[in-house]
PDB file of C-alpha atoms in Angstrom:
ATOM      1  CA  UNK G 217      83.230  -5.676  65.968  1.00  0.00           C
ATOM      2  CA  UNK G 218      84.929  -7.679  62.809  1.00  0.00           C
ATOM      3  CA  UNK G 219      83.879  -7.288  59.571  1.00  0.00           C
ATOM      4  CA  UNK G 220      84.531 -11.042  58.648  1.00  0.00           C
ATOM      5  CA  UNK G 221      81.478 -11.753  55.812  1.00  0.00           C
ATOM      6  CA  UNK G 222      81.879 -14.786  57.571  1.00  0.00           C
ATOM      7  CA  UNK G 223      79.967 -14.465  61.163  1.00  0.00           C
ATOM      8  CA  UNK G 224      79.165 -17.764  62.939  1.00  0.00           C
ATOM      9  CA  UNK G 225      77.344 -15.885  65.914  1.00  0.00           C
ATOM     10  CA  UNK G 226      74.957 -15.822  62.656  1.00  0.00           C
ATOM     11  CA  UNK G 227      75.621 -18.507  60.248  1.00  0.00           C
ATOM     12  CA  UNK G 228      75.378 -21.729  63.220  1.00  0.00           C
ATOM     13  CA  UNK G 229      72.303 -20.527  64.345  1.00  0.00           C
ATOM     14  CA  UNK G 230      70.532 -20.276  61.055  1.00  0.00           C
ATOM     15  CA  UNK G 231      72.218 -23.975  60.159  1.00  0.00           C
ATOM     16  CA  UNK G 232      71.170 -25.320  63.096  1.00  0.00           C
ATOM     17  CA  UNK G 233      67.336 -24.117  62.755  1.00  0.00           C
ATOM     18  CA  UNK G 234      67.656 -25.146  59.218  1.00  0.00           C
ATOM     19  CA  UNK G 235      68.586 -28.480  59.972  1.00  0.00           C
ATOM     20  CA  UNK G 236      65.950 -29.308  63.046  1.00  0.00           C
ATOM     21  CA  UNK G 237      63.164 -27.621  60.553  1.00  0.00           C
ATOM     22  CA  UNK G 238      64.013 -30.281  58.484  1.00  0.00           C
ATOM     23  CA  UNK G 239      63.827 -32.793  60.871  1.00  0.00           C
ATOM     24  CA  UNK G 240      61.091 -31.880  62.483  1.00  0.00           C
ATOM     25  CA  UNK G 241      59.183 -31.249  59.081  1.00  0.00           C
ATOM     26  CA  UNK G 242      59.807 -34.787  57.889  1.00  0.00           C
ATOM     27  CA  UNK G 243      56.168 -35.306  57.850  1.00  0.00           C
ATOM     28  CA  UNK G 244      55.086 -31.724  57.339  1.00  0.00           C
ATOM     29  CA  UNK G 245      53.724 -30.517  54.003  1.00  0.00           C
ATOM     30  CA  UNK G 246      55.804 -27.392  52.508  1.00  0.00           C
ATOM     31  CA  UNK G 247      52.700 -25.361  53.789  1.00  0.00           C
ATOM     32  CA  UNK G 248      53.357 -25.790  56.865  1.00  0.00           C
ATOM     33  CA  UNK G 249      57.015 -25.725  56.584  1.00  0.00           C
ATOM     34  CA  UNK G 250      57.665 -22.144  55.429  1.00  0.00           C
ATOM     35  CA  UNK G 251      54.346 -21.082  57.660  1.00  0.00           C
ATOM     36  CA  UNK G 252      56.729 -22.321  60.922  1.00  0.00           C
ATOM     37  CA  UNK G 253      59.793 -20.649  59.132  1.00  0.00           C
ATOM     38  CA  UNK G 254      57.634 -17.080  59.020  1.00  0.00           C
ATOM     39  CA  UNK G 255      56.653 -17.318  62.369  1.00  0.00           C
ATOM     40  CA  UNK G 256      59.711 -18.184  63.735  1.00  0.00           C
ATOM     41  CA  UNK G 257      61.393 -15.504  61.553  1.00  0.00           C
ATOM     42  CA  UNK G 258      58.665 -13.114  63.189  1.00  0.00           C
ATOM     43  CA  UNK G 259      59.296 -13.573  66.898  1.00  0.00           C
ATOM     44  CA  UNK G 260      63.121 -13.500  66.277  1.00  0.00           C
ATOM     45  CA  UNK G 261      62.613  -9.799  64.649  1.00  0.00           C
ATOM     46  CA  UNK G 262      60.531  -9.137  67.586  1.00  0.00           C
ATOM     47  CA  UNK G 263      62.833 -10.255  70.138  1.00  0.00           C
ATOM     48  CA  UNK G 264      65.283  -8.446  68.643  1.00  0.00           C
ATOM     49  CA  UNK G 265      63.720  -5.295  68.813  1.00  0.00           C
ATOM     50  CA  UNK G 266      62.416  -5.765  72.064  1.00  0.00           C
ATOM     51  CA  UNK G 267      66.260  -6.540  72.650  1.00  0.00           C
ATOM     52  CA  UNK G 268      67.020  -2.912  71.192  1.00  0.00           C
ATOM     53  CA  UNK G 269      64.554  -1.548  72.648  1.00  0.00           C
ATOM     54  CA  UNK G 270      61.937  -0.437  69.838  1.00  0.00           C
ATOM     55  CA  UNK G 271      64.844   1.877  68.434  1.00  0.00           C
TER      56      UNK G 271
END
């Protein structure tokens, strides 16, 4: 594995939800904004244990 700080296996992802949060959220308070950024936050930790496999 590289250790480039750089990683766009991680950095497009995050850009891209950035972005469609934002366009999506056009009409959503910042309440409700950062509420749909915790729970998507939540089930990608969760997938990514399940991923892992609890460990």
């Amino acid at each position: 594995m590289p250790t480039n700080l750089l990683q766009l296996d991680i950095v497009v992802p995050v850009l891209t939800y950035c972005a469609l949060l934002w366009w999506v959220g056009r009409g959503m308070s910042w309440t409700r904004r950062l509420i749909t950024a915790a729970v998507t936050l939540v089930l990608v930790a969760w997938i990514v244990l399940a991923e892992r496999g609890w460990r």
